[in-house]
Short mmCIF file of C-alpha atoms and ligand atoms in Angstrom, two decimals:
data_model
loop_
_atom_site.label_atom_id
_atom_site.label_comp_id
_atom_site.label_asym_id
_atom_site.label_seq_id
_atom_site.Cartn_x
_atom_site.Cartn_y
_atom_site.Cartn_z
CA SER A 1 -15.11 -28.47 -3.64
CA TYR A 2 -18.36 -27.10 -5.49
CA ILE A 3 -21.64 -28.09 -6.16
CA THR A 4 -23.10 -25.01 -7.80
CA VAL A 5 -20.77 -22.12 -9.35
CA CYS A 6 -22.88 -18.88 -9.55
CA LYS A 7 -21.06 -17.39 -12.36
CA GLU A 8 -23.54 -14.81 -13.61
CA GLU A 9 -24.66 -13.78 -10.08
CA SER A 10 -21.17 -13.43 -8.74
CA LEU A 11 -20.01 -11.25 -11.80
CA LYS A 12 -23.36 -9.06 -11.48
CA ARG A 13 -22.71 -8.45 -7.73
CA ALA A 14 -18.95 -7.97 -8.05
CA GLN A 15 -19.58 -5.16 -10.52
CA SER A 16 -22.30 -3.57 -8.17
CA VAL A 17 -19.73 -3.95 -5.10
CA GLN A 18 -17.25 -2.20 -7.45
CA ASP A 19 -19.47 0.66 -8.58
CA LYS A 20 -20.15 1.23 -4.75
CA ILE A 21 -16.51 1.32 -3.78
CA ASP A 22 -15.49 3.72 -6.66
CA ARG A 23 -18.61 5.85 -5.32
CA ASP A 24 -18.12 5.50 -1.52
CA GLY A 25 -14.70 3.72 -0.97
CA PRO A 26 -14.61 0.46 0.59
CA VAL A 27 -17.11 0.42 3.55
CA SER A 28 -16.53 -3.26 4.90
CA PRO A 29 -13.51 -5.22 5.24
CA LEU A 30 -15.22 -8.05 3.35
CA ALA A 31 -16.26 -5.88 0.40
CA GLY A 32 -15.45 -7.69 -3.00
CA ILE A 33 -14.14 -10.81 -1.12
CA PRO A 34 -14.96 -13.80 -2.92
CA MET A 35 -16.89 -16.65 -0.55
CA ALA A 36 -18.39 -19.69 -0.93
CA LEU A 37 -21.05 -21.42 1.29
CA LYS A 38 -21.79 -25.17 2.43
CA ASP A 39 -24.78 -26.26 0.53
CA ASN A 40 -27.23 -26.42 3.42
CA ILE A 41 -27.20 -22.84 3.85
CA CYS A 42 -30.35 -21.24 2.04
CA THR A 43 -29.78 -18.85 -0.79
CA MET A 44 -32.60 -17.38 -2.58
CA GLY A 45 -32.74 -18.06 -6.15
CA ILE A 46 -29.65 -20.39 -5.84
CA LYS A 47 -29.81 -23.93 -5.49
CA THR A 48 -29.45 -25.35 -2.12
CA THR A 49 -29.18 -29.26 -2.11
CA CYS A 50 -27.59 -30.37 1.05
CA ALA A 51 -25.84 -32.61 -1.24
CA SER A 52 -28.91 -34.77 -1.51
CA LYS A 53 -31.24 -36.25 -4.49
CA MET A 54 -34.09 -35.19 -2.14
CA LEU A 55 -33.16 -31.49 -2.55
CA GLU A 56 -31.29 -31.71 -6.05
CA ASN A 57 -33.51 -29.06 -7.57
CA PHE A 58 -34.31 -27.08 -4.44
CA VAL A 59 -34.15 -23.55 -4.92
CA PRO A 60 -34.78 -21.45 -1.58
CA PRO A 61 -37.35 -18.59 -1.80
CA TYR A 62 -35.37 -16.71 0.71
CA ASP A 63 -31.80 -16.00 2.18
CA ALA A 64 -30.43 -17.48 5.49
CA THR A 65 -29.52 -14.73 7.98
CA VAL A 66 -25.93 -15.14 7.53
CA VAL A 67 -26.22 -14.72 3.79
CA LYS A 68 -28.35 -11.57 3.95
CA LYS A 69 -25.40 -10.35 6.48
CA LEU A 70 -22.67 -11.38 4.11
CA TYR A 71 -24.17 -9.50 1.28
CA ASN A 72 -24.79 -6.67 3.44
CA SER A 73 -21.01 -6.80 4.06
CA ASP A 74 -20.58 -6.80 0.35
CA ALA A 75 -18.99 -10.18 0.29
CA ILE A 76 -19.27 -12.08 -3.29
CA LEU A 77 -20.57 -15.41 -3.35
CA LEU A 78 -18.86 -17.71 -5.73
CA GLY A 79 -20.97 -20.65 -5.23
CA LYS A 80 -22.36 -23.70 -3.07
CA LEU A 81 -20.24 -26.39 -1.47
CA ASN A 82 -19.92 -30.16 -1.52
CA MET A 83 -20.82 -31.77 1.81
CA ASP A 84 -22.07 -35.12 3.23
CA GLU A 85 -25.56 -35.55 2.55
CA PHE A 86 -27.56 -33.46 5.17
CA ALA A 87 -24.17 -32.84 6.96
CA MET A 88 -24.22 -36.41 8.05
CA GLY A 89 -20.88 -37.97 7.97
CA GLY A 90 -17.00 -37.03 8.57
CA SER A 91 -15.35 -37.52 5.00
CA THR A 92 -17.89 -35.63 2.24
CA GLU A 93 -18.08 -39.44 0.82
CA ASN A 94 -21.80 -39.39 1.40
CA SER A 95 -22.62 -36.65 -0.98
CA PHE A 96 -24.98 -37.59 -3.80
CA PHE A 97 -23.25 -35.79 -6.36
CA LYS A 98 -19.47 -36.03 -5.87
CA GLN A 99 -16.23 -36.80 -4.06
CA THR A 100 -14.26 -33.57 -2.96
CA LYS A 101 -10.68 -34.38 -2.58
CA ASN A 102 -8.08 -33.18 -0.09
CA PRO A 103 -5.94 -30.55 -1.78
CA TRP A 104 -2.92 -31.72 0.24
CA ASP A 105 -3.18 -35.36 -1.29
CA LEU A 106 -5.83 -36.14 -3.79
CA GLU A 107 -6.18 -39.62 -2.56
CA ARG A 108 -7.53 -38.51 0.69
CA VAL A 109 -10.60 -37.24 2.02
CA PRO A 110 -11.01 -33.37 2.86
CA GLY A 111 -12.97 -34.30 5.97
CA GLY A 112 -16.47 -33.75 6.59
CA SER A 113 -19.29 -32.77 6.58
CA SER A 114 -18.31 -29.26 5.49
CA GLY A 115 -15.23 -31.04 3.32
CA GLY A 116 -16.14 -28.72 0.46
CA ALA A 117 -16.13 -25.67 2.65
CA ALA A 118 -12.50 -26.67 3.87
CA ALA A 119 -11.33 -27.71 0.74
CA SER A 120 -12.14 -24.77 -1.06
CA VAL A 121 -10.51 -22.34 1.23
CA ALA A 122 -7.19 -24.72 1.29
CA ALA A 123 -7.01 -24.80 -2.59
CA HIS A 124 -7.66 -21.11 -2.92
CA GLU A 125 -10.96 -21.83 -4.74
CA SER A 126 -12.54 -19.21 -2.05
CA ILE A 127 -11.16 -16.64 0.27
CA PHE A 128 -13.41 -17.96 3.12
CA SER A 129 -16.46 -20.16 3.39
CA LEU A 130 -19.37 -20.68 5.87
CA GLY A 131 -19.89 -24.28 6.93
CA SER A 132 -22.09 -26.05 9.74
CA ASP A 133 -20.79 -27.91 12.69
CA THR A 134 -23.15 -30.50 14.43
CA GLY A 135 -20.71 -32.74 16.03
CA GLY A 136 -17.37 -31.27 14.46
CA SER A 137 -18.04 -30.76 10.84
CA ILE A 138 -16.39 -27.41 10.66
CA ARG A 139 -13.22 -28.27 12.94
CA GLN A 140 -12.52 -31.73 11.55
CA PRO A 141 -12.31 -30.60 7.83
CA ALA A 142 -10.50 -27.69 9.01
CA SER A 143 -8.16 -29.65 10.70
CA PHE A 144 -7.70 -32.07 7.67
CA CYS A 145 -7.11 -29.33 5.13
CA GLY A 146 -4.84 -27.17 7.16
CA THR A 147 -7.53 -24.21 7.58
CA VAL A 148 -8.74 -22.22 10.26
CA GLY A 149 -12.37 -23.42 11.53
CA LEU A 150 -14.53 -22.00 14.16
CA LYS A 151 -17.73 -23.53 15.70
CA PRO A 152 -19.40 -20.57 17.63
CA THR A 153 -21.20 -20.67 21.00
CA TYR A 154 -24.66 -22.01 20.38
CA GLY A 155 -26.73 -19.15 19.98
CA ALA A 156 -24.10 -16.78 18.57
CA VAL A 157 -24.88 -17.27 15.01
CA SER A 158 -28.45 -17.26 13.63
CA ARG A 159 -29.49 -20.66 12.03
CA PHE A 160 -32.32 -19.20 10.16
CA GLY A 161 -31.98 -20.54 6.64
CA LEU A 162 -29.70 -23.41 7.77
CA VAL A 163 -31.30 -26.75 6.81
CA ALA A 164 -31.53 -28.56 10.11
CA PHE A 165 -29.90 -31.65 11.00
CA ALA A 166 -29.93 -31.68 14.95
CA SER A 167 -31.31 -28.42 15.99
CA SER A 168 -29.91 -28.79 19.79
CA LEU A 169 -26.37 -29.06 18.11
CA ASP A 170 -26.14 -27.35 14.87
CA GLN A 171 -24.07 -24.17 14.62
CA ILE A 172 -22.84 -22.12 11.52
CA GLY A 173 -19.27 -20.91 11.40
CA PRO A 174 -16.49 -19.62 9.23
CA LEU A 175 -13.63 -21.45 7.55
CA THR A 176 -10.79 -19.23 6.77
CA LYS A 177 -7.08 -18.98 5.77
CA ASP A 178 -5.94 -17.43 9.14
CA ILE A 179 -7.22 -15.91 12.46
CA THR A 180 -7.59 -12.59 11.38
CA ASP A 181 -9.98 -13.46 8.53
CA CYS A 182 -11.91 -15.69 10.98
CA ALA A 183 -12.21 -12.55 13.46
CA LEU A 184 -13.46 -10.52 10.50
CA VAL A 185 -15.94 -13.13 9.16
CA LEU A 186 -17.32 -13.79 12.75
CA ASN A 187 -17.75 -9.91 13.28
CA ALA A 188 -20.07 -9.93 10.03
CA ILE A 189 -22.21 -13.01 10.86
CA CYS A 190 -22.68 -13.13 14.78
CA GLY A 191 -25.40 -11.40 16.63
CA TYR A 192 -29.02 -11.70 17.90
CA ASP A 193 -31.67 -12.65 15.22
CA SER A 194 -35.35 -12.73 16.07
CA MET A 195 -35.95 -15.41 13.33
CA ASP A 196 -34.00 -17.98 15.51
CA SER A 197 -35.40 -18.48 18.69
CA THR A 198 -32.24 -20.07 19.97
CA SER A 199 -30.55 -16.88 18.98
CA VAL A 200 -28.75 -15.11 22.13
CA LYS A 201 -29.30 -11.47 22.69
CA THR A 202 -26.03 -10.26 24.58
CA ASP A 203 -23.20 -7.68 23.46
CA TYR A 204 -21.12 -9.19 21.00
CA PRO A 205 -17.71 -7.57 20.90
CA ASP A 206 -15.36 -6.68 17.78
CA TYR A 207 -13.57 -9.95 17.41
CA THR A 208 -10.57 -8.10 15.63
CA LYS A 209 -9.73 -6.46 19.19
CA ALA A 210 -8.68 -9.86 20.15
CA LEU A 211 -5.91 -10.04 17.39
CA VAL A 212 -3.27 -9.38 20.05
CA ASN A 213 -0.12 -11.70 20.59
CA ASP A 214 -0.55 -12.12 24.18
CA VAL A 215 -1.19 -15.41 26.15
CA LYS A 216 0.52 -14.43 29.56
CA GLY A 217 -1.01 -15.82 32.35
CA MET A 218 -3.50 -17.61 30.70
CA LYS A 219 -4.83 -21.02 32.26
CA ILE A 220 -4.94 -23.85 29.91
CA GLY A 221 -6.17 -27.23 30.42
CA ILE A 222 -5.53 -30.58 28.45
CA PRO A 223 -7.99 -33.43 29.04
CA ARG A 224 -6.00 -36.48 29.81
CA ASP A 225 -8.67 -38.50 28.23
CA TYR A 226 -8.03 -36.85 25.10
CA LEU A 227 -4.41 -37.77 24.78
CA GLY A 228 -4.97 -41.59 25.30
CA GLU A 229 -5.46 -44.98 23.23
CA GLY A 230 -6.29 -44.36 19.56
CA LEU A 231 -4.50 -41.16 19.09
CA ASN A 232 -1.92 -40.88 16.17
CA PRO A 233 1.47 -40.18 17.66
CA ASP A 234 2.12 -37.31 15.10
CA VAL A 235 -1.09 -35.61 16.24
CA LYS A 236 -0.25 -36.10 19.92
CA ARG A 237 3.28 -34.69 19.61
CA ALA A 238 1.73 -31.63 17.52
CA VAL A 239 -0.51 -30.94 20.36
CA LEU A 240 1.95 -31.35 22.97
CA ASP A 241 4.23 -29.04 21.14
CA ALA A 242 1.34 -26.48 20.87
CA ALA A 243 1.15 -26.83 24.69
CA GLU A 244 4.74 -26.14 25.01
CA THR A 245 4.43 -23.06 22.70
CA PHE A 246 1.93 -21.55 24.90
CA ARG A 247 3.81 -22.34 28.02
CA ARG A 248 6.93 -20.64 26.57
CA LEU A 249 4.78 -17.50 25.82
CA GLY A 250 3.80 -17.38 29.36
CA ALA A 251 0.75 -19.46 29.81
CA GLU A 252 0.02 -22.13 32.44
CA VAL A 253 -0.72 -25.34 30.91
CA GLU A 254 -1.77 -28.68 32.94
CA GLU A 255 -3.74 -31.87 32.25
CA PHE A 256 -6.92 -32.63 33.93
CA PRO A 257 -9.20 -35.65 33.80
CA LEU A 258 -12.32 -35.66 31.61
CA PRO A 259 -13.50 -39.19 31.97
CA ILE A 260 -16.96 -38.63 30.69
CA THR A 261 -15.14 -38.51 27.11
CA GLU A 262 -15.82 -42.22 27.01
CA TYR A 263 -19.58 -41.59 26.64
CA ALA A 264 -19.75 -38.56 24.10
CA ILE A 265 -19.79 -40.67 21.20
CA PRO A 266 -22.84 -42.58 21.92
CA ALA A 267 -24.58 -39.95 23.43
CA TYR A 268 -24.09 -37.72 20.35
CA TYR A 269 -25.21 -40.24 17.94
CA LEU A 270 -28.45 -40.97 20.00
CA ILE A 271 -29.22 -37.10 20.47
CA ALA A 272 -28.21 -36.13 16.83
CA CYS A 273 -30.00 -39.23 15.18
CA ALA A 274 -33.31 -38.62 17.30
CA GLU A 275 -33.50 -34.95 16.35
CA ALA A 276 -32.65 -35.98 12.59
CA SER A 277 -35.50 -38.29 12.58
CA SER A 278 -37.69 -35.68 13.46
CA ASN A 279 -36.39 -32.78 11.41
CA LEU A 280 -36.06 -34.97 8.27
CA ALA A 281 -39.74 -36.01 8.33
CA ARG A 282 -40.62 -32.89 6.28
CA TYR A 283 -39.05 -34.44 3.14
CA ASP A 284 -42.29 -36.33 2.36
CA GLY A 285 -42.50 -35.74 -1.33
CA ILE A 286 -45.60 -33.57 -0.84
CA LYS A 287 -44.15 -29.83 0.30
CA TYR A 288 -41.20 -29.61 -1.60
CA GLY A 289 -38.09 -31.41 -3.00
CA TYR A 290 -37.94 -34.83 -4.66
CA ARG A 291 -41.26 -36.90 -5.53
CA ALA A 292 -41.21 -40.52 -6.83
CA GLU A 293 -42.73 -40.75 -9.99
CA LYS A 294 -44.38 -44.20 -9.45
CA PHE A 295 -46.70 -44.45 -6.33
CA THR A 296 -50.20 -46.34 -5.64
CA ASP A 297 -51.57 -44.24 -2.73
CA LEU A 298 -50.15 -41.66 -0.31
CA LEU A 299 -48.34 -43.87 2.28
CA ASP A 300 -46.65 -45.48 -0.87
CA LEU A 301 -45.78 -41.93 -1.84
CA TYR A 302 -44.00 -41.21 1.38
CA ARG A 303 -42.18 -44.41 1.34
CA GLN A 304 -40.98 -44.32 -2.41
CA THR A 305 -40.01 -40.93 -2.13
CA ARG A 306 -37.84 -41.25 0.78
CA SER A 307 -36.28 -44.72 -0.14
CA GLU A 308 -35.09 -43.20 -3.63
CA GLY A 309 -34.38 -39.69 -2.22
CA PHE A 310 -32.28 -40.19 0.90
CA GLY A 311 -28.68 -41.97 0.79
CA ASN A 312 -27.95 -44.72 2.99
CA GLU A 313 -26.21 -42.88 5.84
CA VAL A 314 -29.41 -40.74 6.03
CA LYS A 315 -31.61 -43.71 6.18
CA ARG A 316 -29.69 -45.27 8.97
CA ARG A 317 -29.80 -42.09 11.03
CA ILE A 318 -33.60 -41.80 10.57
CA MET A 319 -33.94 -45.48 11.79
CA LEU A 320 -31.57 -45.21 14.54
CA GLY A 321 -33.31 -41.83 15.70
CA THR A 322 -36.82 -43.37 15.28
CA TYR A 323 -35.99 -46.57 17.37
CA ALA A 324 -34.21 -44.45 20.11
CA LEU A 325 -37.29 -42.21 20.44
CA SER A 326 -39.86 -45.16 20.25
CA SER A 327 -42.04 -45.84 23.47
CA GLY A 328 -40.25 -48.75 25.38
CA TYR A 329 -36.97 -47.71 24.26
CA TYR A 330 -36.96 -43.80 25.02
CA ASP A 331 -35.68 -44.40 28.58
CA ALA A 332 -32.84 -46.97 27.93
CA TYR A 333 -31.56 -44.90 25.09
CA TYR A 334 -32.55 -40.96 24.61
CA LYS A 335 -33.10 -40.32 28.01
CA LYS A 336 -29.60 -42.06 29.14
CA ALA A 337 -28.12 -39.76 26.19
CA LEU A 338 -29.58 -36.64 27.97
CA GLN A 339 -28.08 -37.51 31.26
CA VAL A 340 -24.85 -38.10 29.55
CA LYS A 341 -25.06 -34.50 28.19
CA THR A 342 -25.71 -33.10 31.64
CA LEU A 343 -22.39 -34.61 32.74
CA ILE A 344 -20.46 -33.56 29.92
CA LYS A 345 -21.57 -29.91 30.59
CA LYS A 346 -20.72 -30.42 34.20
CA GLY A 347 -17.42 -31.47 33.06
CA PHE A 348 -16.84 -28.59 31.24
CA ASP A 349 -18.27 -26.05 33.74
CA GLU A 350 -15.71 -27.51 36.36
CA ALA A 351 -12.83 -27.19 33.89
CA PHE A 352 -13.64 -23.68 33.36
CA GLU A 353 -13.68 -22.83 36.94
CA LYS A 354 -9.83 -23.58 36.52
CA TYR A 355 -9.06 -22.99 33.09
CA ASP A 356 -9.71 -20.00 30.60
CA MET A 357 -9.54 -22.60 27.91
CA VAL A 358 -9.14 -26.27 27.08
CA ILE A 359 -6.97 -27.57 24.32
CA GLY A 360 -6.49 -30.99 22.48
CA PRO A 361 -6.34 -32.61 19.36
CA THR A 362 -9.41 -32.19 16.81
CA SER A 363 -9.29 -35.73 15.37
CA PRO A 364 -7.45 -38.94 16.12
CA THR A 365 -5.73 -39.11 13.01
CA THR A 366 -4.67 -36.76 9.92
CA ALA A 367 -7.01 -37.04 6.66
CA PHE A 368 -7.59 -40.65 5.75
CA LYS A 369 -7.72 -42.31 2.38
CA ILE A 370 -10.97 -42.14 0.13
CA GLY A 371 -12.70 -45.42 0.70
CA GLU A 372 -10.87 -46.41 3.92
CA LYS A 373 -13.79 -46.08 6.14
CA ALA A 374 -16.79 -45.50 3.71
CA GLU A 375 -18.11 -49.22 4.40
CA ASN A 376 -17.84 -48.95 8.15
CA PRO A 377 -20.14 -46.53 9.54
CA LEU A 378 -19.03 -47.07 13.19
CA GLU A 379 -15.58 -46.60 12.54
CA MET A 380 -16.23 -43.20 10.91
CA TYR A 381 -18.39 -42.35 13.97
CA LEU A 382 -15.36 -43.00 16.08
CA VAL A 383 -13.38 -40.13 14.61
CA ASP A 384 -15.53 -37.59 16.27
CA ILE A 385 -14.53 -38.35 19.66
CA TYR A 386 -12.76 -34.87 20.55
CA THR A 387 -15.44 -32.74 18.74
CA VAL A 388 -18.83 -33.85 19.53
CA SER A 389 -18.83 -32.82 23.49
CA VAL A 390 -18.27 -29.16 22.31
CA ASN A 391 -21.66 -29.38 20.59
CA ILE A 392 -23.31 -31.38 23.28
CA ALA A 393 -22.07 -28.53 26.03
CA GLY A 394 -23.02 -25.57 23.35
CA LEU A 395 -19.20 -24.47 23.71
CA PRO A 396 -17.30 -22.43 21.24
CA GLY A 397 -14.19 -24.39 19.33
CA LEU A 398 -11.61 -23.09 17.29
CA VAL A 399 -9.16 -24.99 15.03
CA VAL A 400 -5.91 -23.90 13.99
CA PRO A 401 -3.17 -25.52 12.10
CA CYS A 402 -0.43 -26.50 14.63
CA GLY A 403 1.93 -28.74 12.46
CA LYS A 404 2.14 -31.63 9.80
CA ASP A 405 2.39 -35.43 10.21
CA ALA A 406 5.02 -37.53 8.56
CA ASN A 407 3.19 -37.37 5.32
CA GLY A 408 3.18 -33.69 5.36
CA LEU A 409 -0.40 -33.52 5.98
CA PRO A 410 -1.79 -30.84 8.39
CA ILE A 411 -2.67 -31.22 11.87
CA GLY A 412 -5.16 -28.86 13.64
CA LEU A 413 -5.34 -27.80 17.03
CA GLN A 414 -8.66 -27.57 18.89
CA MET A 415 -9.21 -24.97 21.46
CA ILE A 416 -12.40 -24.83 23.43
CA GLY A 417 -13.91 -22.15 25.48
CA LYS A 418 -16.69 -20.95 28.07
CA PRO A 419 -19.66 -19.76 26.19
CA PHE A 420 -19.17 -16.46 24.43
CA SER A 421 -15.51 -16.58 24.86
CA GLU A 422 -14.48 -16.56 21.15
CA SER A 423 -12.43 -13.67 21.73
CA THR A 424 -10.33 -15.56 24.16
CA LEU A 425 -9.99 -18.67 21.62
CA LEU A 426 -8.86 -16.03 19.00
CA ARG A 427 -6.54 -14.46 21.04
CA ALA A 428 -4.85 -17.74 21.60
CA GLY A 429 -4.98 -19.00 18.00
CA TYR A 430 -3.45 -15.53 16.89
CA THR A 431 -0.10 -16.56 18.69
CA PHE A 432 -0.08 -19.39 15.87
CA GLU A 433 0.29 -16.79 13.02
N1 LIG B 1 -19.26 -36.52 11.60
C1 LIG B 1 -20.41 -36.11 12.56
C2 LIG B 1 -21.56 -36.87 12.08
O1 LIG B 1 -21.68 -37.44 11.11
C3 LIG B 1 -20.69 -34.71 12.83
C4 LIG B 1 -21.24 -34.11 11.60
C5 LIG B 1 -21.64 -32.39 11.59
O2 LIG B 1 -21.31 -31.78 12.49
N2 LIG B 1 -22.46 -32.16 10.68
O3 LIG B 1 -22.68 -36.73 12.58
#
């Protein structure tokens, strides 16, 4: 799961936290708890590679806000976790360094792009981890590895120090062993931060207050378009069983149409690639990161550096994004995608006039075999069908294990809420503990 293990730093910090506890008693519920971070979250003095050759030796001069907050809570950083290069992918196969395996079946992927973050928690190599989610990268690996995973509301957790992929979609969130841990970690990392211009100033509740076993009277909707063609029957059964459980506990559950789902993938890949092509322009071999050794002039330096430093998937997205934003194509692609974004938001707004929460599958299948989709980018993109709309609409999405398929592989239920309704999702998720 790990790209970097911080043995020395971890032991030092653990000792100083122990001294503090001996002196003052435990002050935070996270005091002394071993954690790990996806390797696109900046850690001062510790390599942050984004699983890319481009940042193979990059050592950030500052900590991300979430890292500062977790250090202030006295959590102990064990190391930095493997991922798809620059968080682009759904299997962690796009890492420059290594393949992380699914702890439930070593021939299968852990999901992605936060594959290391999910695998480390599932394999007990960390107690909790932080991942990032641009189109499903916390929720899908959580589902594949049988952990809890939360993508918070856009603006609820500071992204200062998160290496940017697609800034209108990126969020940091926890991957944990259960819902209680998820609430504890969310308490520690959420909140307004003046260093992130998209951070939202609002009252953030104590999320542990949501840990009550009560969904009586809750109104729950299931998008009919999330249960159609392409959904593995075991996953479908597990989701419908979960719906039945909610019903038995006193919730009202019904299906509703969300036909815009059909356009979510094309809209997401246009927006995400467009923003990525702009965000990744900073890796030019000049300011920081990898620089090609042989070049003739400045343009050639850029070209060689980017040709050698980026992997195929990253290059593909830069090209797709640059194309979608170019004059003459902008209206046909990027503008259309933004129109779809408005319709997706509207679809969810309407749903939340009727429902407290929307539930559905996280991914059409359980963990697939390593190599199965690696040569077919389009097939890899299609597995994001149930997750990307949540980022496009800026909503919170919580995944909780809800069963196993015929091979014994975990299945995750996805719960989607209105902005800043994390407490509702945690309360519903808590019924599964
Ligand atoms: N699988 C999606 C992609 O490749 C989501 C990635 C993410 O959330 N970082 O873009």
